[in-house]
């Protein structure tokens, strides 16, 4: 069996379970198997057959992007971690929104 | 409230300054609302208005936090030219793609503004389902 660590935002789909077990030969197959057991999982994890950007999947400790992506092989005893990326930035920032909103206020005056 | 020791706070500020002119980022491990360990991290896609943690480093740090008996209680990043407030990108990225489910509901998002280089401003926020609320930072 393969152990899959489920991140908090997906635990609603697994009835609160933080770890589930399943069998699959590749990451792509794992997504299908998880979706069968926990409907909605496929849509959360992938888009058009590809793992969503900003979702990191690790087989044991390796990021699948540096192995074989969705086709990364899995074997009995593997531990899978699904981890949302951490990103952000000041693009379209609050300050520019504030600047924009005061500019539009100014337009009305 | 998030308690941070003065020495840890200085580590965060130094890391944010060292990243200039780009954004800098990192994680905070701790428990019971107190930061116990600061993890300055690499910005894998550095820009003056963007950060993205290196995926492998993120995994290693999250493991270290767990194995140290801590929880991921905070995430920090800098805004080199913006206010210490979550931007629309920060808020969008705090949610699972395509949902309003927070990725790290128990983590305080700490933002360090370096608009005034001599006087950085740090503020903390919780980003929950559709809601941003300030969390007081207490530097002790």
PDB file of N, CA, C and O in Angstrom, chain A residues 5 7-10 12 43-45 52-56 58 60-63 65-66 81-95 97-98, chain B residues 23 27 45 49-53 55-56 58-59 62-63 66 72 75 77 79 81-83 85-90 93 96-97 99 101-105 129:
ATOM      1  N   UNK A   5      -0.276  11.556   2.446  1.00  0.00           N
ATOM      2  CA  UNK A   5      -0.533  12.594   3.447  1.00  0.00           C
ATOM      3  C   UNK A   5      -1.433  13.662   2.806  1.00  0.00           C
ATOM      4  O   UNK A   5      -1.088  14.226   1.761  1.00  0.00           O
ATOM      5  N   UNK A   7      -3.308  17.250   2.811  1.00  0.00           N
ATOM      6  CA  UNK A   7      -3.212  18.567   3.451  1.00  0.00           C
ATOM      7  C   UNK A   7      -4.576  19.037   3.982  1.00  0.00           C
ATOM      8  O   UNK A   7      -5.625  18.601   3.492  1.00  0.00           O
ATOM      9  N   UNK A   8      -4.543  19.920   4.964  1.00  0.00           N
ATOM     10  CA  UNK A   8      -5.772  20.393   5.630  1.00  0.00           C
ATOM     11  C   UNK A   8      -6.900  20.761   4.662  1.00  0.00           C
ATOM     12  O   UNK A   8      -8.034  20.310   4.853  1.00  0.00           O
ATOM     13  N   UNK A   9      -6.635  21.581   3.601  1.00  0.00           N
ATOM     14  CA  UNK A   9      -7.772  21.992   2.756  1.00  0.00           C
ATOM     15  C   UNK A   9      -8.458  20.848   2.004  1.00  0.00           C
ATOM     16  O   UNK A   9      -9.564  21.035   1.518  1.00  0.00           O
ATOM     17  N   UNK A  10      -7.807  19.682   1.917  1.00  0.00           N
ATOM     18  CA  UNK A  10      -8.452  18.550   1.223  1.00  0.00           C
ATOM     19  C   UNK A  10      -9.056  17.546   2.188  1.00  0.00           C
ATOM     20  O   UNK A  10      -9.667  16.558   1.767  1.00  0.00           O
ATOM     21  N   UNK A  12     -11.563  17.807   3.959  1.00  0.00           N
ATOM     22  CA  UNK A  12     -13.031  17.737   3.895  1.00  0.00           C
ATOM     23  C   UNK A  12     -13.457  16.579   2.996  1.00  0.00           C
ATOM     24  O   UNK A  12     -14.498  15.972   3.203  1.00  0.00           O
ATOM     25  N   UNK A  43     -10.261  16.848  -9.348  1.00  0.00           N
ATOM     26  CA  UNK A  43     -10.416  18.259  -9.728  1.00  0.00           C
ATOM     27  C   UNK A  43      -9.560  19.167  -8.845  1.00  0.00           C
ATOM     28  O   UNK A  43      -9.021  20.166  -9.305  1.00  0.00           O
ATOM     29  N   UNK A  44      -9.435  18.818  -7.586  1.00  0.00           N
ATOM     30  CA  UNK A  44      -8.605  19.620  -6.682  1.00  0.00           C
ATOM     31  C   UNK A  44      -7.122  19.518  -7.048  1.00  0.00           C
ATOM     32  O   UNK A  44      -6.372  20.482  -6.939  1.00  0.00           O
ATOM     33  N   UNK A  45      -6.714  18.310  -7.468  1.00  0.00           N
ATOM     34  CA  UNK A  45      -5.289  18.067  -7.677  1.00  0.00           C
ATOM     35  C   UNK A  45      -4.803  18.362  -9.082  1.00  0.00           C
ATOM     36  O   UNK A  45      -3.634  18.693  -9.283  1.00  0.00           O
ATOM     37  N   UNK A  52      -1.922  20.507 -10.803  1.00  0.00           N
ATOM     38  CA  UNK A  52      -2.075  21.962 -10.819  1.00  0.00           C
ATOM     39  C   UNK A  52      -0.784  22.661 -10.422  1.00  0.00           C
ATOM     40  O   UNK A  52      -0.056  22.179  -9.559  1.00  0.00           O
ATOM     41  N   UNK A  53      -0.560  23.802 -11.042  1.00  0.00           N
ATOM     42  CA  UNK A  53       0.544  24.669 -10.629  1.00  0.00           C
ATOM     43  C   UNK A  53       0.253  25.064  -9.174  1.00  0.00           C
ATOM     44  O   UNK A  53      -0.897  25.182  -8.791  1.00  0.00           O
ATOM     45  N   UNK A  54       1.251  25.233  -8.378  1.00  0.00           N
ATOM     46  CA  UNK A  54       1.134  25.606  -6.961  1.00  0.00           C
ATOM     47  C   UNK A  54       0.700  24.436  -6.066  1.00  0.00           C
ATOM     48  O   UNK A  54       0.385  24.632  -4.912  1.00  0.00           O
ATOM     49  N   UNK A  55       0.660  23.227  -6.654  1.00  0.00           N
ATOM     50  CA  UNK A  55       0.465  22.042  -5.825  1.00  0.00           C
ATOM     51  C   UNK A  55       1.712  21.191  -6.013  1.00  0.00           C
ATOM     52  O   UNK A  55       2.065  20.826  -7.138  1.00  0.00           O
ATOM     53  N   UNK A  56       2.388  20.917  -4.924  1.00  0.00           N
ATOM     54  CA  UNK A  56       3.603  20.110  -4.980  1.00  0.00           C
ATOM     55  C   UNK A  56       3.283  18.702  -4.504  1.00  0.00           C
ATOM     56  O   UNK A  56       2.628  18.532  -3.477  1.00  0.00           O
ATOM     57  N   UNK A  58       5.184  15.080  -3.569  1.00  0.00           N
ATOM     58  CA  UNK A  58       6.471  14.447  -3.289  1.00  0.00           C
ATOM     59  C   UNK A  58       6.263  12.952  -3.104  1.00  0.00           C
ATOM     60  O   UNK A  58       5.336  12.527  -2.417  1.00  0.00           O
ATOM     61  N   UNK A  60       8.022  10.065  -1.364  1.00  0.00           N
ATOM     62  CA  UNK A  60       8.994  10.041  -0.276  1.00  0.00           C
ATOM     63  C   UNK A  60       9.489  11.480  -0.117  1.00  0.00           C
ATOM     64  O   UNK A  60       8.709  12.328   0.259  1.00  0.00           O
ATOM     65  N   UNK A  61      10.721  11.812  -0.495  1.00  0.00           N
ATOM     66  CA  UNK A  61      11.124  13.210  -0.299  1.00  0.00           C
ATOM     67  C   UNK A  61      11.382  13.913  -1.623  1.00  0.00           C
ATOM     68  O   UNK A  61      11.898  15.027  -1.648  1.00  0.00           O
ATOM     69  N   UNK A  62      11.039  13.237  -2.732  1.00  0.00           N
ATOM     70  CA  UNK A  62      11.372  13.825  -4.029  1.00  0.00           C
ATOM     71  C   UNK A  62      10.175  14.491  -4.698  1.00  0.00           C
ATOM     72  O   UNK A  62       9.096  13.894  -4.806  1.00  0.00           O
ATOM     73  N   UNK A  63      10.415  15.701  -5.165  1.00  0.00           N
ATOM     74  CA  UNK A  63       9.400  16.461  -5.891  1.00  0.00           C
ATOM     75  C   UNK A  63       9.219  15.789  -7.254  1.00  0.00           C
ATOM     76  O   UNK A  63      10.191  15.629  -8.004  1.00  0.00           O
ATOM     77  N   UNK A  65       8.194  16.800  -9.956  1.00  0.00           N
ATOM     78  CA  UNK A  65       8.599  17.605 -11.127  1.00  0.00           C
ATOM     79  C   UNK A  65      10.026  17.290 -11.563  1.00  0.00           C
ATOM     80  O   UNK A  65      10.391  17.498 -12.702  1.00  0.00           O
ATOM     81  N   UNK A  66      10.830  16.820 -10.583  1.00  0.00           N
ATOM     82  CA  UNK A  66      12.220  16.497 -10.907  1.00  0.00           C
ATOM     83  C   UNK A  66      12.416  15.006 -11.115  1.00  0.00           C
ATOM     84  O   UNK A  66      13.535  14.526 -11.211  1.00  0.00           O
ATOM     85  N   UNK A  81       3.338  12.900  -0.312  1.00  0.00           N
ATOM     86  CA  UNK A  81       2.889  14.116   0.372  1.00  0.00           C
ATOM     87  C   UNK A  81       2.337  15.076  -0.661  1.00  0.00           C
ATOM     88  O   UNK A  81       2.954  15.307  -1.702  1.00  0.00           O
ATOM     89  N   UNK A  82       1.168  15.613  -0.356  1.00  0.00           N
ATOM     90  CA  UNK A  82       0.548  16.629  -1.217  1.00  0.00           C
ATOM     91  C   UNK A  82       0.648  17.933  -0.441  1.00  0.00           C
ATOM     92  O   UNK A  82       0.108  18.032   0.671  1.00  0.00           O
ATOM     93  N   UNK A  83       1.377  18.892  -0.998  1.00  0.00           N
ATOM     94  CA  UNK A  83       1.674  20.102  -0.225  1.00  0.00           C
ATOM     95  C   UNK A  83       1.425  21.346  -1.073  1.00  0.00           C
ATOM     96  O   UNK A  83       2.031  21.498  -2.139  1.00  0.00           O
ATOM     97  N   UNK A  84       0.539  22.231  -0.617  1.00  0.00           N
ATOM     98  CA  UNK A  84       0.343  23.456  -1.392  1.00  0.00           C
ATOM     99  C   UNK A  84       1.590  24.349  -1.356  1.00  0.00           C
ATOM    100  O   UNK A  84       2.220  24.499  -0.306  1.00  0.00           O
ATOM    101  N   UNK A  85       1.946  24.892  -2.512  1.00  0.00           N
ATOM    102  CA  UNK A  85       3.098  25.798  -2.602  1.00  0.00           C
ATOM    103  C   UNK A  85       2.813  27.050  -1.779  1.00  0.00           C
ATOM    104  O   UNK A  85       1.660  27.384  -1.494  1.00  0.00           O
ATOM    105  N   UNK A  86       3.881  27.724  -1.403  1.00  0.00           N
ATOM    106  CA  UNK A  86       3.723  28.984  -0.670  1.00  0.00           C
ATOM    107  C   UNK A  86       4.315  30.085  -1.524  1.00  0.00           C
ATOM    108  O   UNK A  86       5.510  30.079  -1.845  1.00  0.00           O
ATOM    109  N   UNK A  87       3.444  30.989  -1.941  1.00  0.00           N
ATOM    110  CA  UNK A  87       3.864  32.049  -2.855  1.00  0.00           C
ATOM    111  C   UNK A  87       3.005  33.270  -2.613  1.00  0.00           C
ATOM    112  O   UNK A  87       2.004  33.221  -1.891  1.00  0.00           O
ATOM    113  N   UNK A  88       3.392  34.365  -3.197  1.00  0.00           N
ATOM    114  CA  UNK A  88       2.603  35.588  -3.074  1.00  0.00           C
ATOM    115  C   UNK A  88       3.414  36.751  -3.573  1.00  0.00           C
ATOM    116  O   UNK A  88       4.435  36.566  -4.229  1.00  0.00           O
ATOM    117  N   UNK A  89       2.943  37.914  -3.239  1.00  0.00           N
ATOM    118  CA  UNK A  89       3.711  39.066  -3.678  1.00  0.00           C
ATOM    119  C   UNK A  89       2.876  40.306  -3.709  1.00  0.00           C
ATOM    120  O   UNK A  89       1.671  40.277  -3.489  1.00  0.00           O
ATOM    121  N   UNK A  90       3.581  41.368  -3.974  1.00  0.00           N
ATOM    122  CA  UNK A  90       2.931  42.663  -3.858  1.00  0.00           C
ATOM    123  C   UNK A  90       2.361  43.147  -5.181  1.00  0.00           C
ATOM    124  O   UNK A  90       1.944  44.278  -5.306  1.00  0.00           O
ATOM    125  N   UNK A  91       2.366  42.279  -6.174  1.00  0.00           N
ATOM    126  CA  UNK A  91       1.834  42.653  -7.480  1.00  0.00           C
ATOM    127  C   UNK A  91       0.357  43.003  -7.329  1.00  0.00           C
ATOM    128  O   UNK A  91      -0.372  42.319  -6.600  1.00  0.00           O
ATOM    129  N   UNK A  92      -0.093  44.035  -7.970  1.00  0.00           N
ATOM    130  CA  UNK A  92      -1.477  44.491  -7.821  1.00  0.00           C
ATOM    131  C   UNK A  92      -1.783  44.687  -6.339  1.00  0.00           C
ATOM    132  O   UNK A  92      -2.772  44.192  -5.804  1.00  0.00           O
ATOM    133  N   UNK A  93      -0.859  45.362  -5.679  1.00  0.00           N
ATOM    134  CA  UNK A  93      -0.877  45.415  -4.224  1.00  0.00           C
ATOM    135  C   UNK A  93      -2.004  46.277  -3.670  1.00  0.00           C
ATOM    136  O   UNK A  93      -2.626  47.063  -4.372  1.00  0.00           O
ATOM    137  N   UNK A  94      -2.200  46.107  -2.376  1.00  0.00           N
ATOM    138  CA  UNK A  94      -3.191  46.922  -1.678  1.00  0.00           C
ATOM    139  C   UNK A  94      -2.863  48.401  -1.854  1.00  0.00           C
ATOM    140  O   UNK A  94      -3.742  49.218  -2.073  1.00  0.00           O
ATOM    141  N   UNK A  95      -1.557  48.699  -1.775  1.00  0.00           N
ATOM    142  CA  UNK A  95      -1.200  50.110  -1.865  1.00  0.00           C
ATOM    143  C   UNK A  95      -1.572  50.675  -3.238  1.00  0.00           C
ATOM    144  O   UNK A  95      -2.079  51.787  -3.337  1.00  0.00           O
ATOM    145  N   UNK A  97      -3.920  49.464  -5.089  1.00  0.00           N
ATOM    146  CA  UNK A  97      -5.391  49.523  -5.125  1.00  0.00           C
ATOM    147  C   UNK A  97      -5.891  50.775  -4.407  1.00  0.00           C
ATOM    148  O   UNK A  97      -6.797  51.445  -4.861  1.00  0.00           O
ATOM    149  N   UNK A  98      -5.218  51.055  -3.257  1.00  0.00           N
ATOM    150  CA  UNK A  98      -5.600  52.258  -2.515  1.00  0.00           C
ATOM    151  C   UNK A  98      -5.345  53.488  -3.366  1.00  0.00           C
ATOM    152  O   UNK A  98      -6.162  54.397  -3.444  1.00  0.00           O
TER     153      UNK A  98
ATOM    154  N   UNK B  23      11.615  40.438  -3.033  1.00  0.00           N
ATOM    155  CA  UNK B  23      10.924  39.957  -1.844  1.00  0.00           C
ATOM    156  C   UNK B  23      11.721  38.800  -1.240  1.00  0.00           C
ATOM    157  O   UNK B  23      12.436  38.081  -1.943  1.00  0.00           O
ATOM    158  N   UNK B  27       9.673  30.645   6.924  1.00  0.00           N
ATOM    159  CA  UNK B  27       8.648  29.997   7.753  1.00  0.00           C
ATOM    160  C   UNK B  27       8.976  30.160   9.225  1.00  0.00           C
ATOM    161  O   UNK B  27      10.140  30.369   9.592  1.00  0.00           O
ATOM    162  N   UNK B  45      11.637  32.288  -7.108  1.00  0.00           N
ATOM    163  CA  UNK B  45      11.277  33.116  -8.285  1.00  0.00           C
ATOM    164  C   UNK B  45      11.361  34.570  -7.860  1.00  0.00           C
ATOM    165  O   UNK B  45      10.332  35.261  -7.764  1.00  0.00           O
ATOM    166  N   UNK B  49       8.272  42.156  -6.566  1.00  0.00           N
ATOM    167  CA  UNK B  49       6.868  42.057  -6.194  1.00  0.00           C
ATOM    168  C   UNK B  49       6.378  40.610  -6.239  1.00  0.00           C
ATOM    169  O   UNK B  49       5.207  40.347  -6.478  1.00  0.00           O
ATOM    170  N   UNK B  50       7.301  39.657  -5.997  1.00  0.00           N
ATOM    171  CA  UNK B  50       6.864  38.258  -6.020  1.00  0.00           C
ATOM    172  C   UNK B  50       7.811  37.370  -5.214  1.00  0.00           C
ATOM    173  O   UNK B  50       9.012  37.629  -5.163  1.00  0.00           O
ATOM    174  N   UNK B  51       7.225  36.347  -4.611  1.00  0.00           N
ATOM    175  CA  UNK B  51       8.063  35.305  -4.010  1.00  0.00           C
ATOM    176  C   UNK B  51       7.380  33.970  -4.194  1.00  0.00           C
ATOM    177  O   UNK B  51       6.152  33.892  -4.330  1.00  0.00           O
ATOM    178  N   UNK B  52       8.188  32.947  -4.242  1.00  0.00           N
ATOM    179  CA  UNK B  52       7.676  31.587  -4.264  1.00  0.00           C
ATOM    180  C   UNK B  52       8.724  30.744  -3.562  1.00  0.00           C
ATOM    181  O   UNK B  52       9.891  30.766  -3.942  1.00  0.00           O
ATOM    182  N   UNK B  53       8.314  30.037  -2.526  1.00  0.00           N
ATOM    183  CA  UNK B  53       9.290  29.223  -1.807  1.00  0.00           C
ATOM    184  C   UNK B  53       9.768  28.085  -2.688  1.00  0.00           C
ATOM    185  O   UNK B  53       9.000  27.529  -3.470  1.00  0.00           O
ATOM    186  N   UNK B  55      10.321  24.551  -3.632  1.00  0.00           N
ATOM    187  CA  UNK B  55       9.462  23.431  -3.225  1.00  0.00           C
ATOM    188  C   UNK B  55      10.211  22.403  -2.378  1.00  0.00           C
ATOM    189  O   UNK B  55       9.662  21.874  -1.407  1.00  0.00           O
ATOM    190  N   UNK B  56      11.448  22.120  -2.745  1.00  0.00           N
ATOM    191  CA  UNK B  56      12.182  21.104  -1.981  1.00  0.00           C
ATOM    192  C   UNK B  56      12.573  21.623  -0.603  1.00  0.00           C
ATOM    193  O   UNK B  56      12.505  20.913   0.393  1.00  0.00           O
ATOM    194  N   UNK B  58      10.955  23.893   1.026  1.00  0.00           N
ATOM    195  CA  UNK B  58       9.693  23.957   1.775  1.00  0.00           C
ATOM    196  C   UNK B  58       9.387  22.601   2.419  1.00  0.00           C
ATOM    197  O   UNK B  58       9.019  22.525   3.590  1.00  0.00           O
ATOM    198  N   UNK B  59       9.576  21.539   1.650  1.00  0.00           N
ATOM    199  CA  UNK B  59       9.305  20.188   2.165  1.00  0.00           C
ATOM    200  C   UNK B  59      10.231  19.873   3.339  1.00  0.00           C
ATOM    201  O   UNK B  59       9.791  19.388   4.380  1.00  0.00           O
ATOM    202  N   UNK B  62       9.277  21.952   6.431  1.00  0.00           N
ATOM    203  CA  UNK B  62       8.046  21.482   7.069  1.00  0.00           C
ATOM    204  C   UNK B  62       8.308  20.192   7.850  1.00  0.00           C
ATOM    205  O   UNK B  62       7.755  19.985   8.927  1.00  0.00           O
ATOM    206  N   UNK B  63       9.190  19.356   7.310  1.00  0.00           N
ATOM    207  CA  UNK B  63       9.552  18.120   7.997  1.00  0.00           C
ATOM    208  C   UNK B  63      10.323  18.445   9.278  1.00  0.00           C
ATOM    209  O   UNK B  63      10.074  17.870  10.335  1.00  0.00           O
ATOM    210  N   UNK B  66       7.977  19.601  11.975  1.00  0.00           N
ATOM    211  CA  UNK B  66       7.264  18.468  12.598  1.00  0.00           C
ATOM    212  C   UNK B  66       8.182  17.674  13.521  1.00  0.00           C
ATOM    213  O   UNK B  66       7.828  17.362  14.645  1.00  0.00           O
ATOM    214  N   UNK B  72       3.752  24.587  12.135  1.00  0.00           N
ATOM    215  CA  UNK B  72       3.976  25.726  11.235  1.00  0.00           C
ATOM    216  C   UNK B  72       3.030  26.829  11.704  1.00  0.00           C
ATOM    217  O   UNK B  72       1.839  26.791  11.412  1.00  0.00           O
ATOM    218  N   UNK B  75       4.164  32.251   8.427  1.00  0.00           N
ATOM    219  CA  UNK B  75       4.852  32.366   7.137  1.00  0.00           C
ATOM    220  C   UNK B  75       5.168  33.843   6.998  1.00  0.00           C
ATOM    221  O   UNK B  75       4.302  34.677   7.251  1.00  0.00           O
ATOM    222  N   UNK B  77       6.935  37.093   4.636  1.00  0.00           N
ATOM    223  CA  UNK B  77       7.568  37.585   3.412  1.00  0.00           C
ATOM    224  C   UNK B  77       7.607  39.096   3.460  1.00  0.00           C
ATOM    225  O   UNK B  77       6.921  39.728   4.268  1.00  0.00           O
ATOM    226  N   UNK B  79       7.513  42.976   1.610  1.00  0.00           N
ATOM    227  CA  UNK B  79       7.023  43.824   0.523  1.00  0.00           C
ATOM    228  C   UNK B  79       8.026  44.970   0.417  1.00  0.00           C
ATOM    229  O   UNK B  79       7.952  45.921   1.190  1.00  0.00           O
ATOM    230  N   UNK B  81       8.399  47.394  -1.587  1.00  0.00           N
ATOM    231  CA  UNK B  81       7.879  48.730  -1.905  1.00  0.00           C
ATOM    232  C   UNK B  81       6.401  48.873  -1.559  1.00  0.00           C
ATOM    233  O   UNK B  81       5.766  49.845  -1.952  1.00  0.00           O
ATOM    234  N   UNK B  82       5.869  47.892  -0.843  1.00  0.00           N
ATOM    235  CA  UNK B  82       4.432  47.933  -0.546  1.00  0.00           C
ATOM    236  C   UNK B  82       4.172  47.929   0.940  1.00  0.00           C
ATOM    237  O   UNK B  82       5.073  47.744   1.764  1.00  0.00           O
ATOM    238  N   UNK B  83       2.901  48.107   1.274  1.00  0.00           N
ATOM    239  CA  UNK B  83       2.509  48.163   2.674  1.00  0.00           C
ATOM    240  C   UNK B  83       2.542  46.782   3.328  1.00  0.00           C
ATOM    241  O   UNK B  83       2.510  45.761   2.634  1.00  0.00           O
ATOM    242  N   UNK B  85       0.548  44.654   4.350  1.00  0.00           N
ATOM    243  CA  UNK B  85      -0.828  44.175   4.284  1.00  0.00           C
ATOM    244  C   UNK B  85      -0.890  43.153   3.148  1.00  0.00           C
ATOM    245  O   UNK B  85      -0.216  43.337   2.133  1.00  0.00           O
ATOM    246  N   UNK B  86      -1.663  42.071   3.296  1.00  0.00           N
ATOM    247  CA  UNK B  86      -1.694  41.072   2.219  1.00  0.00           C
ATOM    248  C   UNK B  86      -2.207  41.674   0.908  1.00  0.00           C
ATOM    249  O   UNK B  86      -3.251  42.344   0.887  1.00  0.00           O
ATOM    250  N   UNK B  87      -1.461  41.445  -0.149  1.00  0.00           N
ATOM    251  CA  UNK B  87      -1.892  41.904  -1.474  1.00  0.00           C
ATOM    252  C   UNK B  87      -2.948  40.933  -1.996  1.00  0.00           C
ATOM    253  O   UNK B  87      -3.163  39.859  -1.426  1.00  0.00           O
ATOM    254  N   UNK B  88      -3.565  41.291  -3.114  1.00  0.00           N
ATOM    255  CA  UNK B  88      -4.557  40.379  -3.696  1.00  0.00           C
ATOM    256  C   UNK B  88      -3.891  39.061  -4.100  1.00  0.00           C
ATOM    257  O   UNK B  88      -4.508  37.999  -4.000  1.00  0.00           O
ATOM    258  N   UNK B  89      -2.619  39.125  -4.498  1.00  0.00           N
ATOM    259  CA  UNK B  89      -1.899  37.889  -4.857  1.00  0.00           C
ATOM    260  C   UNK B  89      -1.649  37.054  -3.598  1.00  0.00           C
ATOM    261  O   UNK B  89      -1.831  35.835  -3.603  1.00  0.00           O
ATOM    262  N   UNK B  90      -1.252  37.718  -2.507  1.00  0.00           N
ATOM    263  CA  UNK B  90      -1.036  36.990  -1.247  1.00  0.00           C
ATOM    264  C   UNK B  90      -2.305  36.247  -0.833  1.00  0.00           C
ATOM    265  O   UNK B  90      -2.256  35.099  -0.393  1.00  0.00           O
ATOM    266  N   UNK B  93      -3.129  33.339  -3.220  1.00  0.00           N
ATOM    267  CA  UNK B  93      -2.196  32.221  -3.048  1.00  0.00           C
ATOM    268  C   UNK B  93      -2.369  31.512  -1.707  1.00  0.00           C
ATOM    269  O   UNK B  93      -1.830  30.427  -1.507  1.00  0.00           O
ATOM    270  N   UNK B  96      -6.309  27.145  -1.617  1.00  0.00           N
ATOM    271  CA  UNK B  96      -6.121  26.034  -2.563  1.00  0.00           C
ATOM    272  C   UNK B  96      -6.617  26.517  -3.936  1.00  0.00           C
ATOM    273  O   UNK B  96      -7.682  27.144  -4.003  1.00  0.00           O
ATOM    274  N   UNK B  97      -5.873  26.235  -5.015  1.00  0.00           N
ATOM    275  CA  UNK B  97      -6.272  26.752  -6.328  1.00  0.00           C
ATOM    276  C   UNK B  97      -7.736  26.496  -6.671  1.00  0.00           C
ATOM    277  O   UNK B  97      -8.225  25.378  -6.531  1.00  0.00           O
ATOM    278  N   UNK B  99     -10.355  27.510  -5.120  1.00  0.00           N
ATOM    279  CA  UNK B  99     -11.277  27.415  -3.985  1.00  0.00           C
ATOM    280  C   UNK B  99     -11.028  28.589  -3.027  1.00  0.00           C
ATOM    281  O   UNK B  99     -10.137  29.397  -3.253  1.00  0.00           O
ATOM    282  N   UNK B 101     -10.532  27.645   0.163  1.00  0.00           N
ATOM    283  CA  UNK B 101     -10.094  26.824   1.295  1.00  0.00           C
ATOM    284  C   UNK B 101      -8.669  27.214   1.633  1.00  0.00           C
ATOM    285  O   UNK B 101      -7.771  27.068   0.790  1.00  0.00           O
ATOM    286  N   UNK B 102      -8.434  27.742   2.844  1.00  0.00           N
ATOM    287  CA  UNK B 102      -7.083  28.188   3.170  1.00  0.00           C
ATOM    288  C   UNK B 102      -6.093  27.024   3.239  1.00  0.00           C
ATOM    289  O   UNK B 102      -6.394  25.981   3.814  1.00  0.00           O
ATOM    290  N   UNK B 103      -4.925  27.214   2.615  1.00  0.00           N
ATOM    291  CA  UNK B 103      -3.907  26.166   2.591  1.00  0.00           C
ATOM    292  C   UNK B 103      -3.314  25.920   3.967  1.00  0.00           C
ATOM    293  O   UNK B 103      -3.047  24.788   4.336  1.00  0.00           O
ATOM    294  N   UNK B 104      -3.075  27.005   4.684  1.00  0.00           N
ATOM    295  CA  UNK B 104      -2.427  26.892   6.001  1.00  0.00           C
ATOM    296  C   UNK B 104      -3.241  27.704   7.011  1.00  0.00           C
ATOM    297  O   UNK B 104      -2.832  28.779   7.439  1.00  0.00           O
ATOM    298  N   UNK B 105      -4.420  27.172   7.376  1.00  0.00           N
ATOM    299  CA  UNK B 105      -5.346  27.957   8.201  1.00  0.00           C
ATOM    300  C   UNK B 105      -4.798  28.322   9.580  1.00  0.00           C
ATOM    301  O   UNK B 105      -5.258  29.280  10.188  1.00  0.00           O
ATOM    302  N   UNK B 129     -11.280  31.449   5.404  1.00  0.00           N
ATOM    303  CA  UNK B 129     -12.206  31.427   4.272  1.00  0.00           C
ATOM    304  C   UNK B 129     -12.784  32.804   3.993  1.00  0.00           C
ATOM    305  O   UNK B 129     -13.627  33.283   4.743  1.00  0.00           O
TER     306      UNK B 129
END
